[in-house]
C-alpha positions as a Markdown table, in Angstrom:
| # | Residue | x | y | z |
|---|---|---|---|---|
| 1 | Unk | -276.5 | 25.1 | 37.8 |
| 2 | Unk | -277.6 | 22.1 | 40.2 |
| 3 | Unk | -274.8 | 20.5 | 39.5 |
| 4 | Unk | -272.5 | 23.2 | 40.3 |
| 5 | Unk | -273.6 | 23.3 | 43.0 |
| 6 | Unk | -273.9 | 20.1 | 44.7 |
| 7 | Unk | -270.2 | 19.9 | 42.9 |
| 8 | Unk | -269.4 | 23.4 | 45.5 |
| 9 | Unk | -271.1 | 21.5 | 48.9 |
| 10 | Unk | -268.9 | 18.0 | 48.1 |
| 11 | Unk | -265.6 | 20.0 | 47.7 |
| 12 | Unk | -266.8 | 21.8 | 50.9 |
| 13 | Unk | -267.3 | 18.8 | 52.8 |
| 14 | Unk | -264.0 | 16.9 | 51.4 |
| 15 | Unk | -262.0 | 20.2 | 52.9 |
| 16 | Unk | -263.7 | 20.1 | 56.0 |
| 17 | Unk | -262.7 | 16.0 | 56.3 |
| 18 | Unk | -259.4 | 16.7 | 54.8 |
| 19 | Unk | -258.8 | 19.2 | 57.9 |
| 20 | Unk | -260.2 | 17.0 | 60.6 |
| 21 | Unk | -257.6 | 14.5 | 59.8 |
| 22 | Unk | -255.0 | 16.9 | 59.6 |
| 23 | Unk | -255.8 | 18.3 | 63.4 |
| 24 | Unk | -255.8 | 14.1 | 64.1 |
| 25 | Unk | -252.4 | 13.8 | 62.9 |
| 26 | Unk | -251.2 | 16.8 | 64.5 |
| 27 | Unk | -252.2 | 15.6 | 67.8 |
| 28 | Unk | -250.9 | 12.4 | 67.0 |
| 29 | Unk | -247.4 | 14.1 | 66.5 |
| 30 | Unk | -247.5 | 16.1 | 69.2 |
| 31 | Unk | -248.0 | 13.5 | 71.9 |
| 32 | Unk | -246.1 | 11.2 | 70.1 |
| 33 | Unk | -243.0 | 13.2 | 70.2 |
| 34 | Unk | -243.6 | 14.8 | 73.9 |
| 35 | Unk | -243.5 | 11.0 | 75.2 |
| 36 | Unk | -246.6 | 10.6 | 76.8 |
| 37 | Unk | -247.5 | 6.7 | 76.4 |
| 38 | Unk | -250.8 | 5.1 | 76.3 |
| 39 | Unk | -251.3 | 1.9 | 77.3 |
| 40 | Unk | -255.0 | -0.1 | 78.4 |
| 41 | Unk | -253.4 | -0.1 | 82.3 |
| 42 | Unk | -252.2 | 3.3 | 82.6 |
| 43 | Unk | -256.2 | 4.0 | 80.8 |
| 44 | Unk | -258.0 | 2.2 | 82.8 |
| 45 | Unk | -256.4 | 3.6 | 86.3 |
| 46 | Unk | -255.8 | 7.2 | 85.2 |
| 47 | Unk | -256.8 | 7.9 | 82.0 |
| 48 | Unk | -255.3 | 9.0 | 78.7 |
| 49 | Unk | -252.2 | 10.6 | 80.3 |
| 50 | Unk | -249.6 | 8.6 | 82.1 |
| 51 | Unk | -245.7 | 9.5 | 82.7 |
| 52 | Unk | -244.1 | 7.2 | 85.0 |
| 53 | Unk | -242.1 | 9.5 | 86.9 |
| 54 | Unk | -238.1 | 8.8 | 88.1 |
| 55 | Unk | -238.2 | 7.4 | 92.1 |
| 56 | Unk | -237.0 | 10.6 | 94.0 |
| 57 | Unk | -233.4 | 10.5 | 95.4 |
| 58 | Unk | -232.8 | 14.5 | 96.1 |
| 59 | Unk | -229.6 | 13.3 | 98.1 |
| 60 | Unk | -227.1 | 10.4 | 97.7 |
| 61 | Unk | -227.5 | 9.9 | 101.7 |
| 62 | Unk | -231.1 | 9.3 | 101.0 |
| 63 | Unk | -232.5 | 6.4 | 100.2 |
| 64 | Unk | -234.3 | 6.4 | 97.1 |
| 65 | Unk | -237.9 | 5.6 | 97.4 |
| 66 | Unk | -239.5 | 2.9 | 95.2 |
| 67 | Unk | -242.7 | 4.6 | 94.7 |
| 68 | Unk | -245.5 | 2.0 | 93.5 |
| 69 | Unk | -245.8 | 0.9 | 90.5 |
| 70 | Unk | -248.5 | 3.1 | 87.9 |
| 71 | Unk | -248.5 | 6.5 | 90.6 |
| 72 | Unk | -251.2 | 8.7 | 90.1 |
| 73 | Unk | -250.0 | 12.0 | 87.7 |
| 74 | Unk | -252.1 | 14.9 | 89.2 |
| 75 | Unk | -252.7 | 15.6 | 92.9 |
| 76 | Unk | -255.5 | 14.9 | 94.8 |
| 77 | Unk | -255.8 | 12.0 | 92.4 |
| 78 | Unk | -256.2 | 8.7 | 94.8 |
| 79 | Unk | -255.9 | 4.9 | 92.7 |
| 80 | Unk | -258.9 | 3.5 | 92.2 |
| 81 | Unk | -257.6 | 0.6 | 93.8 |
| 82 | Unk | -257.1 | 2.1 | 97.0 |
| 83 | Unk | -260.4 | 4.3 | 97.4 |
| 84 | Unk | -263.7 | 3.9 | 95.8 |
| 85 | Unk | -266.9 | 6.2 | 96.6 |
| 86 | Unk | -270.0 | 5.3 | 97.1 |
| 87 | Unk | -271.7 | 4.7 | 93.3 |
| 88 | Unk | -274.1 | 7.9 | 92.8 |
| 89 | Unk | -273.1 | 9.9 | 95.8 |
| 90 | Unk | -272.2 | 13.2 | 96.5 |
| 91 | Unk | -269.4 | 14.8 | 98.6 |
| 92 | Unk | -271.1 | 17.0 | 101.4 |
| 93 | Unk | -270.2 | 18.6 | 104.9 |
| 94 | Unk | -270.4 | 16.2 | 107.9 |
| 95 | Unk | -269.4 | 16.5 | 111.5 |
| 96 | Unk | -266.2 | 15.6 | 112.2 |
| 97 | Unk | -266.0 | 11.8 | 114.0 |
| 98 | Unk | -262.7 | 11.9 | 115.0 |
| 99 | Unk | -260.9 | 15.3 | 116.9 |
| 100 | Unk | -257.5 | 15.3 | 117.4 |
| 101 | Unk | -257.7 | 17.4 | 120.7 |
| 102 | Unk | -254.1 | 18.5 | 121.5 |
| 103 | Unk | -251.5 | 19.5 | 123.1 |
| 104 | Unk | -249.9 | 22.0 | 121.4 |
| 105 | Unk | -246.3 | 21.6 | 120.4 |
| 106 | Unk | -246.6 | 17.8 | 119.9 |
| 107 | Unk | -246.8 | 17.1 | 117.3 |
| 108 | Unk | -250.6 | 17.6 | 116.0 |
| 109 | Unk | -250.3 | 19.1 | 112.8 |
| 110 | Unk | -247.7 | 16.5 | 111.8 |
| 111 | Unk | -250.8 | 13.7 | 113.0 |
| 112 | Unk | -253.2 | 15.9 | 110.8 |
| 113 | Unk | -250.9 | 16.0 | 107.6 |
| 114 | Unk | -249.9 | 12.2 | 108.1 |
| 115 | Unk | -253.6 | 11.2 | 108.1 |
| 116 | Unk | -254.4 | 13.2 | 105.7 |
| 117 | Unk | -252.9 | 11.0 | 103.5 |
| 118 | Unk | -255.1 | 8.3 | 104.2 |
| 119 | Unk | -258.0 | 8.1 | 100.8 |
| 120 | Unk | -260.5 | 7.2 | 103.7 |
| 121 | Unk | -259.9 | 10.4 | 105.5 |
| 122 | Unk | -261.0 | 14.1 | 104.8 |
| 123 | Unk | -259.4 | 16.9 | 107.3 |
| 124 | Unk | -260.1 | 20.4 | 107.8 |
| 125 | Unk | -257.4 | 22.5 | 106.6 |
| 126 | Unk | -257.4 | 25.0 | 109.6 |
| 127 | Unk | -257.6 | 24.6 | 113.0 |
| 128 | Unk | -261.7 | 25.4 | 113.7 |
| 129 | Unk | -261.4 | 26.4 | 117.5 |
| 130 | Unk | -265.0 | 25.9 | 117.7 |
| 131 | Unk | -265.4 | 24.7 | 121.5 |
| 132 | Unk | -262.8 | 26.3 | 123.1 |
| 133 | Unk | -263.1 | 30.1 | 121.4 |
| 134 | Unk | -266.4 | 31.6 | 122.7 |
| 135 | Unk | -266.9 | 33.9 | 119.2 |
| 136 | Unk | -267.1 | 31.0 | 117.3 |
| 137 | Unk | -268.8 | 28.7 | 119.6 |
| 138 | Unk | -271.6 | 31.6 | 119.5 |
| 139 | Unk | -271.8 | 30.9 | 115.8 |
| 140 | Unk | -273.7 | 27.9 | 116.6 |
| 141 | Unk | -274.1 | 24.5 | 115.1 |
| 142 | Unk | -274.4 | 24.8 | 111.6 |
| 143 | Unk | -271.1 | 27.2 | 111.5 |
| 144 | Unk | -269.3 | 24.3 | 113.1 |
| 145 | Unk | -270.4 | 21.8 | 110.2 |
| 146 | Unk | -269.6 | 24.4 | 107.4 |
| 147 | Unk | -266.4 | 24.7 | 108.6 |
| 148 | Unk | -265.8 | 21.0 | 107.9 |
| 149 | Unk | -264.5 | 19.4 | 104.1 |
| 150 | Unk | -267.1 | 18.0 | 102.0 |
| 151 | Unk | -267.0 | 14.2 | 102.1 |
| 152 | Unk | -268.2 | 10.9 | 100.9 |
| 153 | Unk | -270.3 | 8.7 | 103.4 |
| 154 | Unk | -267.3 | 5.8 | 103.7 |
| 155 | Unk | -264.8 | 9.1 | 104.0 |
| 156 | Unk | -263.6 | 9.5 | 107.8 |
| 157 | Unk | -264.1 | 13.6 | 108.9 |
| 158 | Unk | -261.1 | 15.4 | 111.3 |
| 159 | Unk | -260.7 | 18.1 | 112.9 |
| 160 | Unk | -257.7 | 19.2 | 114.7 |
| 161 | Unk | -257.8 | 22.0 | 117.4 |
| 162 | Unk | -254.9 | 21.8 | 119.7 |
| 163 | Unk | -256.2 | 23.4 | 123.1 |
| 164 | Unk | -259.3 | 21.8 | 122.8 |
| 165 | Unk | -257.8 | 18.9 | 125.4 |
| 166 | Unk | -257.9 | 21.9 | 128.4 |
| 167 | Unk | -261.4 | 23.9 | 127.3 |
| 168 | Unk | -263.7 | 22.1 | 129.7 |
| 169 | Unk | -266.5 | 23.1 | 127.5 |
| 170 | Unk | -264.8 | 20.8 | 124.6 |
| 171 | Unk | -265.8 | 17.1 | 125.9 |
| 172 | Unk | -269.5 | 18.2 | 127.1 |
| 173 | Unk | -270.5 | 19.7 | 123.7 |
| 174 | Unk | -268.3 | 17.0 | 121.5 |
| 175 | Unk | -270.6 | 13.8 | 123.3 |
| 176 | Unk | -273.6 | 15.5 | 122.5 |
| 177 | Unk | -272.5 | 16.3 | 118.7 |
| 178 | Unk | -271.7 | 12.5 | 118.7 |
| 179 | Unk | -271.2 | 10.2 | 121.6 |
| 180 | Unk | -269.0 | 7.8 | 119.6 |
| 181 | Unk | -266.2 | 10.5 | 118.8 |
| 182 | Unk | -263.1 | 9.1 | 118.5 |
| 183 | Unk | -260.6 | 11.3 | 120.2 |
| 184 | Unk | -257.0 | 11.5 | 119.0 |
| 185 | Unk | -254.6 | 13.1 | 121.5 |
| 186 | Unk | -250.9 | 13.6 | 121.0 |
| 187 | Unk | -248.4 | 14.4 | 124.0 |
| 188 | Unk | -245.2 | 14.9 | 125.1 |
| 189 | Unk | -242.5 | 14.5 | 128.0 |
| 190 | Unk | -244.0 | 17.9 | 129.2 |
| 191 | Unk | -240.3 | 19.3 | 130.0 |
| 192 | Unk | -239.8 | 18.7 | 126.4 |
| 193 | Unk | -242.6 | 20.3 | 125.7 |
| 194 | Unk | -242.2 | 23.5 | 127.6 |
| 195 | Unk | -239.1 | 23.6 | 126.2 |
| 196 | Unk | -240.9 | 24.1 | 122.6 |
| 197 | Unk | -243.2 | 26.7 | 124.2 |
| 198 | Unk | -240.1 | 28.5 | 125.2 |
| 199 | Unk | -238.4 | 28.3 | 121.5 |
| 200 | Unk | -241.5 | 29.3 | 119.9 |
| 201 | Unk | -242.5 | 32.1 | 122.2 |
| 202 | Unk | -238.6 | 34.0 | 122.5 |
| 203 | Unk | -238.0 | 32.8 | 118.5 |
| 204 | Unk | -241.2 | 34.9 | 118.3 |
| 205 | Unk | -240.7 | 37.9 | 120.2 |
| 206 | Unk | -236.9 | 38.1 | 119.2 |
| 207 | Unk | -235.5 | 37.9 | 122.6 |
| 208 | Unk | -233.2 | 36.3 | 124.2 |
| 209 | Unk | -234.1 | 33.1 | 126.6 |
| 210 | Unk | -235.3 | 33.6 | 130.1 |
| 211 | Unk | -237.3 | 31.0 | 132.3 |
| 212 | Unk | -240.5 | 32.7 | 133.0 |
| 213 | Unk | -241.8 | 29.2 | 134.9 |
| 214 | Unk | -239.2 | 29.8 | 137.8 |
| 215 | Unk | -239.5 | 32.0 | 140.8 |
| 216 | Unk | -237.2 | 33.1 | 144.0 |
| 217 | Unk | -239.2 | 32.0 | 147.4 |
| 218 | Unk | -237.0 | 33.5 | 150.4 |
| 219 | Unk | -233.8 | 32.9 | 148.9 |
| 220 | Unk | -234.9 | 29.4 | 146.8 |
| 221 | Unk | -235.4 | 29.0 | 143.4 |
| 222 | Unk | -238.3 | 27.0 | 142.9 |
| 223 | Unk | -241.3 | 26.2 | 140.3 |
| 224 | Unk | -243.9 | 28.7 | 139.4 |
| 225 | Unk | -246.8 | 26.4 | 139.4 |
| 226 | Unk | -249.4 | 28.7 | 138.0 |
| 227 | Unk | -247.8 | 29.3 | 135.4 |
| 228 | Unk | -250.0 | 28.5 | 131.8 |
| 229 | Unk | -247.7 | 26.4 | 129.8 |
| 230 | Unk | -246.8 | 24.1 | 133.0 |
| 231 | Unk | -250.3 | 23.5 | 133.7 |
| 232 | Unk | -251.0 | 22.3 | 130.1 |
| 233 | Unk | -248.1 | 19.5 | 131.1 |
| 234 | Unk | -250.3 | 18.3 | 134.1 |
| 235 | Unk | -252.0 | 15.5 | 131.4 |
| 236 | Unk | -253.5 | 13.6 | 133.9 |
| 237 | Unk | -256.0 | 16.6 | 134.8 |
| 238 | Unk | -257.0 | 17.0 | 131.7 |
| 239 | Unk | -257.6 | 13.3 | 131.0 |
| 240 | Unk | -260.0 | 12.6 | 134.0 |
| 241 | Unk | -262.1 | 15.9 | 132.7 |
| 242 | Unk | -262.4 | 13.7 | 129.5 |
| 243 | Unk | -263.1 | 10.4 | 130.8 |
| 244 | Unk | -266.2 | 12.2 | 132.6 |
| 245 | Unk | -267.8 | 12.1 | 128.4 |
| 246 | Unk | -265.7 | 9.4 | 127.1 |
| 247 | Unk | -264.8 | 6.2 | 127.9 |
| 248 | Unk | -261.1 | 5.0 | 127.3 |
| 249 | Unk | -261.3 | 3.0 | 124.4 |
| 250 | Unk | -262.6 | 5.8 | 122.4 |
| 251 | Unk | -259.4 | 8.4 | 123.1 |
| 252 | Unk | -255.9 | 7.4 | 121.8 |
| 253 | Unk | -252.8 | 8.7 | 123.2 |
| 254 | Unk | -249.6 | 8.9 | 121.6 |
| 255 | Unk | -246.2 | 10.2 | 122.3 |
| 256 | Unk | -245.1 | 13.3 | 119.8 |
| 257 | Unk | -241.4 | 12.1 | 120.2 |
| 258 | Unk | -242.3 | 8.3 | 118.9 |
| 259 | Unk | -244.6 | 10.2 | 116.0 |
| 260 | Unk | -241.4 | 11.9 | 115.1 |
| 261 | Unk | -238.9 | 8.8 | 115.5 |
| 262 | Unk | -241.1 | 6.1 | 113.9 |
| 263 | Unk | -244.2 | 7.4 | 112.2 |
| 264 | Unk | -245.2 | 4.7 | 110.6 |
| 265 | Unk | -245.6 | 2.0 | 113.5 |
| 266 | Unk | -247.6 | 4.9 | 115.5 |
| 267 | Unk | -249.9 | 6.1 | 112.2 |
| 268 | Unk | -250.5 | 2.2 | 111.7 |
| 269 | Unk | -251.6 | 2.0 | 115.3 |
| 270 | Unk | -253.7 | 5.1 | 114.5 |
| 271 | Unk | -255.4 | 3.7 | 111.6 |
| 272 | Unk | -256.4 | 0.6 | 113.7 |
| 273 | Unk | -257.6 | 2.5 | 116.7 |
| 274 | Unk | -259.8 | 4.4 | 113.9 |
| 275 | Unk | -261.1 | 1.2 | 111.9 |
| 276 | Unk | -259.5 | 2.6 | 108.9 |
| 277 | Unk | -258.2 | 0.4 | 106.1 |
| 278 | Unk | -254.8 | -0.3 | 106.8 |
| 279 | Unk | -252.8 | 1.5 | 103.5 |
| 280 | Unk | -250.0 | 3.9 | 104.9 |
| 281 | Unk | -246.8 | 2.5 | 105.5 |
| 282 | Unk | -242.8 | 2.7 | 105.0 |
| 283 | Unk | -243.8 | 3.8 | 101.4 |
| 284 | Unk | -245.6 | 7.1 | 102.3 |
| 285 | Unk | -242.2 | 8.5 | 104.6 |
| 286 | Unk | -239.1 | 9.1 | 104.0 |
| 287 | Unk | -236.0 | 10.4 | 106.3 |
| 288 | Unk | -234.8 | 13.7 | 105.3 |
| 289 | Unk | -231.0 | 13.9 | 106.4 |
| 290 | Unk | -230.6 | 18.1 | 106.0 |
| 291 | Unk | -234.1 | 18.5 | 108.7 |
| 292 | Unk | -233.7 | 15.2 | 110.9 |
| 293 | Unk | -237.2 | 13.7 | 110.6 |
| 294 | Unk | -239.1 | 11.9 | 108.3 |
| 295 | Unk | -241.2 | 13.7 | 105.2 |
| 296 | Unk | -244.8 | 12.7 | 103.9 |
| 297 | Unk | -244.6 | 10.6 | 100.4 |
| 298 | Unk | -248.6 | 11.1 | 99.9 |
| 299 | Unk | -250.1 | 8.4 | 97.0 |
| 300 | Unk | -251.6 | 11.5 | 95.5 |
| 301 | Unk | -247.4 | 13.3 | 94.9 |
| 302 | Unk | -244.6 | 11.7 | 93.3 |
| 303 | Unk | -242.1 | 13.4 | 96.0 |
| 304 | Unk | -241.6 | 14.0 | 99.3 |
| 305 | Unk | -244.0 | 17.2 | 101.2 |
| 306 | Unk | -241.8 | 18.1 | 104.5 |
| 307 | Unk | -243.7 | 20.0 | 107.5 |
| 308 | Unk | -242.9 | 24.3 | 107.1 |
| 309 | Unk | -239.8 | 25.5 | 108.4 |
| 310 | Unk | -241.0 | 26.6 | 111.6 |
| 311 | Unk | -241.3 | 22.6 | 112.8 |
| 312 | Unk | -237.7 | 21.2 | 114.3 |
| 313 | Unk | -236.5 | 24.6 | 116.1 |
| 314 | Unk | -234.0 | 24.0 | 118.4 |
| 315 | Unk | -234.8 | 24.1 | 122.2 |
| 316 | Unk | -232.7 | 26.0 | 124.6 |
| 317 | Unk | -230.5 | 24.1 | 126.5 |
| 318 | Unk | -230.9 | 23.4 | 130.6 |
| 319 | Unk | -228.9 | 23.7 | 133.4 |
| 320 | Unk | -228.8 | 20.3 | 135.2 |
| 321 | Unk | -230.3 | 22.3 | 138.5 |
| 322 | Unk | -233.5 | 23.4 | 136.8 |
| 323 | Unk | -233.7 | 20.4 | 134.7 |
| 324 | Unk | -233.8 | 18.5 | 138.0 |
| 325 | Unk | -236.7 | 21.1 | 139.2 |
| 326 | Unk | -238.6 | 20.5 | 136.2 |
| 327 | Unk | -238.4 | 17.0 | 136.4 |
| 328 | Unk | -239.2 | 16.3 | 139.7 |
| 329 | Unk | -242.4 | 18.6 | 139.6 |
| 330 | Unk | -243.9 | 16.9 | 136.6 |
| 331 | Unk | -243.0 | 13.5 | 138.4 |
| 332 | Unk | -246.4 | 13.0 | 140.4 |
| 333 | Unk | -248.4 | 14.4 | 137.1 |
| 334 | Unk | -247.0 | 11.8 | 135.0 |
| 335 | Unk | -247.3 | 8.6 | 137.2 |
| 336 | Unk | -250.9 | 9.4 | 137.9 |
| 337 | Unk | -251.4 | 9.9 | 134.1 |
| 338 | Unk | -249.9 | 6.4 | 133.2 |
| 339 | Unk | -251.9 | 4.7 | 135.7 |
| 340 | Unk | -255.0 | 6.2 | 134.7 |
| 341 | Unk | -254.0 | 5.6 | 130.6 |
| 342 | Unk | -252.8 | 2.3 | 131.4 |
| 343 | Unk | -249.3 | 2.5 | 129.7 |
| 344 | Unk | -246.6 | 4.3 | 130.1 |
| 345 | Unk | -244.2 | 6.2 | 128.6 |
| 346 | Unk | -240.2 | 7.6 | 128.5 |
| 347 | Unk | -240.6 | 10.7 | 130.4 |
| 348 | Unk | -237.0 | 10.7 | 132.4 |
| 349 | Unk | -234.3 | 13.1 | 131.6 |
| 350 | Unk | -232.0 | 12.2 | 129.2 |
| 351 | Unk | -228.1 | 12.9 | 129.3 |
């Protein structure tokens, strides 16, 4: 009896092996016939599961991209050539060290999304209007930092509020949350500019286009000069406010038009200005034909992520008399701002 049944537990045993190797060569089969190779490289960077995919050519006036060679698979996954934690660290909330503090209608969000890219840098997803909203301000502190993405130590934190560049509150509070704030500030031939406001607001409200920055004085049509969206033009106030908390070197202003033109010679000049390692370039951007400006290729994606449909509307169109106006009121603004910046940039009307 014994026997019998030490006979029973072997045959039990040889089923439960015999099974085992079945589900091995099942597996085997499966991935063998869905394609997905694996090789010690694509291991080592990745992990078991590597498909190298086709370089992305969506149209034949587009240049195909040659992405790099062994691209990561899923997203958010970065090479571990290009970014490496801390060893025995753990992601948590920090303080942003860099703001990108405006202006609205620049070009900010595209910044945001283009650093983002960068492995070294962690952004907030949402605009945090933490200084320049007295609810939230009122939250205090600690609100602030919980707003912020959770981080490694050697990971760069953003934070991108576009009105915080005219909320005199903003600069104050920023020096004493970190007096070595880098500050990121993107602007625009303000006529340009207000022009955007313009689209936005009448896209918005359905209307149809008026100029709500131009008023009749006895007979003369002339500039309304309290009027919001012009004084959020007048750069150069705005810039002496900061350079009361800030010195120069640590606040970096670019031109939204060049961002949109040639975004990788003024993201490269951004990564410098913020000691990053220097890894975007021509690969992460490519030109899309059908929305006339340039796409994200993040390492993390294997094709092109454009801005939402709301980015590119088209601007009303001027009258060369108002033009003029426009022009010649922002004219003072914009000299003082280049002297005090120290360069200068293409802020004449174009034909």
């Amino acid at each position: 009896m014994m026997s019998t049944m030490l006979m029973s537990r072997k045959s039990k045993a040889i089923a439960a092996w015999c099974g085992v190797l079945f589900l091995v060569l099942c597996i085997h089969f499966y991935i063998s016939y869905n394609g997905i190779e694996i090789f010690s490289g694509a291991r080592e960077l990745y992990g078991t599961r590597y498909r190298d995919p086709a370089p992305y050519d969506r149209d034949t006036q587009i240049k195909t991209i040659k992405r790099p060679p062994l691209p990561p698979l899923n997203p958010g996954h970065i090479r571990k050539q290009l970014y490496t934690p801390p060893p025995k660290e753990e992601k948590k909330q920090r303080f942003p060290q860099t703001l990108v503090i405006g202006t609205g209608k620049c070009g900010t969000r595209a910044l945001l999304d283009y650093l983002g890219m960068h492995p070294y840098v962690a952004c907030a997803t949402r605009e945090v209007h933490f200084f320049d909203k007295d609810e939230n301000f009122k939250r205090g502190l600690n609100w602030y930092k919980a707003q912020m993405p959770r981080s490694y130590s050697n990971q760069m934190t953003i934070e991108k509020s576009p009105s915080y560049v005219e909320h005199p509150r903003t600069p104050l509070v920023a020096r004493k949350i970190n007096k070595d704030m880098r500050i990121l500030w993107v602007v625009k031939d303000p006529v340009v500019r207000l022009m955007s406001v313009m689209a936005l607001h009448y896209s918005n409200l359905g209307e149809k286009y008026r100029e709500p920055f131009l008023q009749r004085v006895n007979g003369t049509i002339t500039i309304k000069k309290d009027y919001y969206p012009l004084w959020r033009g007048e750069y150069v106030l705005h810039l002496r406010r900061w350079l009361k908390y800030f010195p120069l070197a640590q606040i970096h202003v670019l031109d939204g038009t060049d961002l949109v033109k040639d975004p990788v010679t003024e993201i490269q000049e951004v990564e410098s200005f913020l000691e990053l390692p220097p890894l975007l370039g021509p690969q992460n951007f490519y030109y899309n034909v059908s929305k006339g400006f340039y796409c994200m290729v993040p390492f993390s994606a294997t094709s092109p992520q454009c801005l939402g449909s709301s980015k590119g509307r088209k601007h009303p169109v001027l009258n060369a008399t108002v033009k003029t106006l426009l022009y010649d009121f922002f004219r003072p603004y914009n000299e003082q701002f280049f002297k005090l910046l120290g360069k200068r940039f293409n802020w004449e009307p174009k034909d």
